[in-house]
Coordinates of N, CA and C in Angstrom, one line a residue:
D13 N 88.3 87.4 118.6 CA 87.4 86.6 117.8 C 87.0 87.3 116.5
F14 N 87.1 88.6 116.5 CA 86.8 89.3 115.2 C 87.9 89.0 114.2
P15 N 87.6 88.8 112.9 CA 88.6 88.4 112.0 C 89.6 89.5 111.7
L16 N 90.8 89.3 112.1 CA 91.9 90.3 111.9 C 92.0 90.7 110.4
W17 N 92.0 89.7 109.5 CA 92.1 90.0 108.1 C 91.0 90.9 107.6
L18 N 89.8 90.8 108.1 CA 88.7 91.7 107.7 C 89.0 93.1 108.2
L19 N 89.4 93.2 109.4 CA 89.8 94.5 110.0 C 90.9 95.2 109.1
L20 N 91.9 94.4 108.8 CA 93.0 95.0 107.9 C 92.5 95.4 106.6
A21 N 91.6 94.6 106.0 CA 91.0 94.9 104.7 C 90.2 96.2 104.7
V22 N 89.5 96.4 105.8 CA 88.7 97.6 106.0 C 89.6 98.8 106.2
V23 N 90.6 98.7 107.0 CA 91.5 99.8 107.3 C 92.3 100.1 106.0
L24 N 92.7 99.1 105.2 CA 93.4 99.4 104.0 C 92.5 100.1 103.0
R25 N 91.3 99.7 102.9 CA 90.3 100.4 102.0 C 90.1 101.8 102.4
D26 N 90.0 102.0 103.7 CA 89.7 103.4 104.2 C 90.9 104.3 104.0
V27 N 92.1 103.8 104.2 CA 93.3 104.5 103.9 C 93.5 104.9 102.5
A28 N 93.2 103.9 101.6 CA 93.2 104.1 100.1 C 92.2 105.2 99.7
L29 N 91.0 105.1 100.3 CA 89.9 106.1 100.0 C 90.4 107.5 100.4
M30 N 90.9 107.6 101.6 CA 91.4 108.9 102.1 C 92.5 109.5 101.2
A31 N 93.5 108.6 100.9 CA 94.6 109.1 100.0 C 94.1 109.5 98.7
G32 N 93.2 108.6 98.1 CA 92.6 109.0 96.8 C 91.8 110.3 96.8
A33 N 91.0 110.4 97.9 CA 90.2 111.6 98.0 C 91.1 112.8 98.1
W34 N 92.1 112.7 98.9 CA 93.1 113.8 99.0 C 93.7 114.2 97.7
L35 N 94.1 113.2 96.9 CA 94.7 113.5 95.6 C 93.8 114.1 94.6
F36 N 92.5 113.5 94.5 CA 91.6 114.0 93.6 C 91.1 115.5 94.0
F37 N 91.0 115.7 95.3 CA 90.6 117.0 95.7 C 91.7 118.0 95.5
R38 N 92.9 117.6 95.8 CA 94.0 118.5 95.6 C 94.2 118.9 94.2
R39 N 94.1 118.0 93.3 CA 94.4 118.3 91.9 C 93.1 118.9 91.2
D40 N 92.0 118.3 91.4 CA 90.8 118.6 90.6 C 89.7 119.2 91.4
R41 N 89.8 119.4 92.7 CA 88.7 119.9 93.5 C 87.5 119.0 93.4
L42 N 87.7 117.7 93.3 CA 86.7 116.7 93.0 C 86.5 115.8 94.3
V43 N 85.3 115.6 94.7 CA 85.0 114.7 95.8 C 84.0 113.7 95.3
F44 N 84.3 112.4 95.3 CA 83.4 111.4 94.9 C 82.4 111.1 96.1
A45 N 81.2 111.0 95.7 CA 80.1 110.7 96.7 C 80.2 109.2 97.0
A46 N 79.8 108.9 98.2 CA 79.7 107.5 98.6 C 78.6 106.8 97.8
D47 N 78.8 105.5 97.5 CA 77.8 104.8 96.7 C 77.3 103.7 97.5
W48 N 76.4 102.9 96.9 CA 75.7 101.9 97.7 C 76.6 100.8 98.2
T49 N 77.8 100.6 97.5 CA 78.7 99.5 98.0 C 79.3 99.9 99.4
G50 N 79.7 101.2 99.5 CA 80.3 101.7 100.7 C 79.3 101.7 101.8
K51 N 78.1 102.1 101.5 CA 77.0 102.2 102.5 C 76.6 100.8 103.0
T52 N 76.5 99.9 102.1 CA 76.1 98.5 102.4 C 77.3 97.8 103.2
T53 N 78.5 98.1 102.9 CA 79.6 97.6 103.6 C 79.6 98.1 105.1
T54 N 79.3 99.4 105.2 CA 79.2 100.0 106.6 C 78.1 99.3 107.4
F55 N 77.0 99.1 106.7 CA 75.9 98.4 107.4 C 76.2 97.0 107.9
F56 N 76.8 96.2 107.0 CA 77.1 94.8 107.4 C 78.2 94.7 108.4
L57 N 79.2 95.6 108.3 CA 80.2 95.7 109.3 C 79.7 96.1 110.7
S58 N 78.8 97.0 110.7 CA 78.2 97.5 111.9 C 77.4 96.3 112.6
V59 N 76.6 95.6 111.8 CA 75.8 94.5 112.3 C 76.8 93.4 112.8
L60 N 77.8 93.1 112.0 CA 78.8 92.1 112.4 C 79.5 92.5 113.8
I61 N 79.8 93.8 113.9 CA 80.4 94.2 115.2 C 79.4 94.0 116.3
L62 N 78.1 94.4 116.1 CA 77.1 94.2 117.1 C 76.9 92.8 117.4
A63 N 77.0 91.9 116.4 CA 76.9 90.4 116.7 C 78.0 90.0 117.6
H64 N 79.2 90.5 117.4 CA 80.3 90.2 118.2 C 80.1 90.7 119.7
I65 N 79.6 91.9 119.8 CA 79.4 92.5 121.1 C 78.4 91.6 121.9
L66 N 77.3 91.2 121.1 CA 76.2 90.5 121.8 C 76.5 89.0 121.8
E67 N 77.7 88.6 121.3 CA 78.1 87.2 121.2 C 77.1 86.3 120.5
W68 N 76.5 86.8 119.4 CA 75.6 86.0 118.6 C 76.4 85.2 117.6
R69 N 77.0 84.1 118.0 CA 77.9 83.3 117.2 C 77.3 82.8 116.0
A70 N 76.0 82.5 116.0 CA 75.4 81.9 114.8 C 75.4 82.9 113.6
A71 N 75.5 84.2 113.9 CA 75.5 85.2 112.8 C 76.9 85.5 112.3
Y72 N 78.0 85.1 113.0 CA 79.3 85.4 112.6 C 79.7 85.1 111.2
M73 N 79.5 83.9 110.8 CA 79.9 83.5 109.4 C 79.1 84.1 108.4
P74 N 77.7 84.1 108.4 CA 77.0 84.8 107.4 C 77.2 86.3 107.3
L75 N 77.4 87.0 108.4 CA 77.7 88.4 108.4 C 79.1 88.7 107.9
T76 N 80.0 87.8 108.3 CA 81.4 88.0 107.8 C 81.4 87.8 106.3
A77 N 80.7 86.9 105.8 CA 80.6 86.7 104.3 C 80.0 87.9 103.6
L78 N 78.9 88.4 104.2 CA 78.2 89.6 103.6 C 79.1 90.8 103.7
A79 N 79.7 91.0 104.8 CA 80.6 92.2 104.9 C 81.8 92.1 104.0
T80 N 82.3 90.9 103.8 CA 83.5 90.7 102.9 C 83.1 90.9 101.5
A81 N 81.9 90.4 101.1 CA 81.4 90.5 99.7 C 81.2 92.0 99.4
T82 N 80.5 92.7 100.3 CA 80.3 94.1 100.0 C 81.6 95.0 100.1
L83 N 82.5 94.6 100.9 CA 83.8 95.2 101.0 C 84.5 95.1 99.7
A84 N 84.5 93.9 99.1 CA 85.1 93.6 97.8 C 84.5 94.4 96.7
A85 N 83.1 94.5 96.8 CA 82.4 95.3 95.8 C 82.8 96.8 95.9
S86 N 83.0 97.2 97.1 CA 83.4 98.6 97.3 C 84.8 98.9 96.8
Y87 N 85.7 98.0 96.9 CA 87.0 98.1 96.4 C 86.9 98.3 94.8
V88 N 86.1 97.4 94.2 CA 86.0 97.4 92.8 C 85.3 98.7 92.3
S89 N 84.2 99.1 93.0 CA 83.4 100.2 92.7 C 84.2 101.5 92.7
Y90 N 84.8 101.8 93.9 CA 85.6 103.0 94.0 C 86.8 103.0 93.1
G91 N 87.5 101.9 93.0 CA 88.7 101.8 92.1 C 88.3 102.1 90.7
S92 N 87.2 101.5 90.2 CA 86.8 101.7 88.8 C 86.3 103.1 88.6
R93 N 85.7 103.7 89.5 CA 85.3 105.1 89.4 C 86.5 106.0 89.2
A94 N 87.5 105.8 90.1 CA 88.7 106.6 90.0 C 89.5 106.4 88.7
F95 N 89.6 105.1 88.3 CA 90.3 104.9 87.0 C 89.5 105.4 85.8
R96 N 88.2 105.3 85.8 CA 87.4 105.8 84.7 C 87.5 107.3 84.6
Y97 N 87.5 108.0 85.8 CA 87.7 109.5 85.8 C 89.0 109.8 85.3
R98 N 90.1 109.2 85.7 CA 91.4 109.5 85.3 C 91.6 109.3 83.8
R99 N 91.0 108.2 83.3 CA 91.0 107.9 81.8 C 90.3 109.0 81.0
E100 N 89.1 109.4 81.5 CA 88.4 110.4 80.8 C 89.1 111.7 80.8
L101 N 89.8 112.0 82.0 CA 90.5 113.3 82.1 C 91.7 113.2 81.1
A102 N 92.4 112.1 81.1 CA 93.6 111.9 80.2 C 93.1 112.1 78.7
G103 N 92.0 111.5 78.4 CA 91.4 111.6 77.0 C 91.1 113.0 76.7
H104 N 90.5 113.7 77.6 CA 90.1 115.1 77.4 C 91.4 116.0 77.3
D105 N 92.4 115.8 78.1 CA 93.6 116.6 78.0 C 94.4 116.4 76.7
S106 N 94.3 115.2 76.2 CA 95.1 114.9 74.9 C 94.5 115.6 73.7
R107 N 93.2 115.9 73.8 CA 92.5 116.5 72.6 C 92.7 118.1 72.6
L108 N 93.3 118.6 73.7 CA 93.4 120.1 73.8 C 94.6 120.5 72.9

């Protein structure tokens, strides 16, 4: 009953976050802190899972929408932070 596409989106985001974290740490010893989008996504996914466990069907659609929206926001947030950092680093390196 839990949306498989949402589970895959979460797993893909987490794999991308782990891979990106590994690359940034390996190269620059940099660790990005979690931001509100990741924390909000975790909250809504947790409540959605709880709704499924308790079979609170009326909450499925609104919680799925909220979890999806915050998950999309986290994709954008973490991706833009990584690209902005890389662009700043590239601009800094070219001036040396």
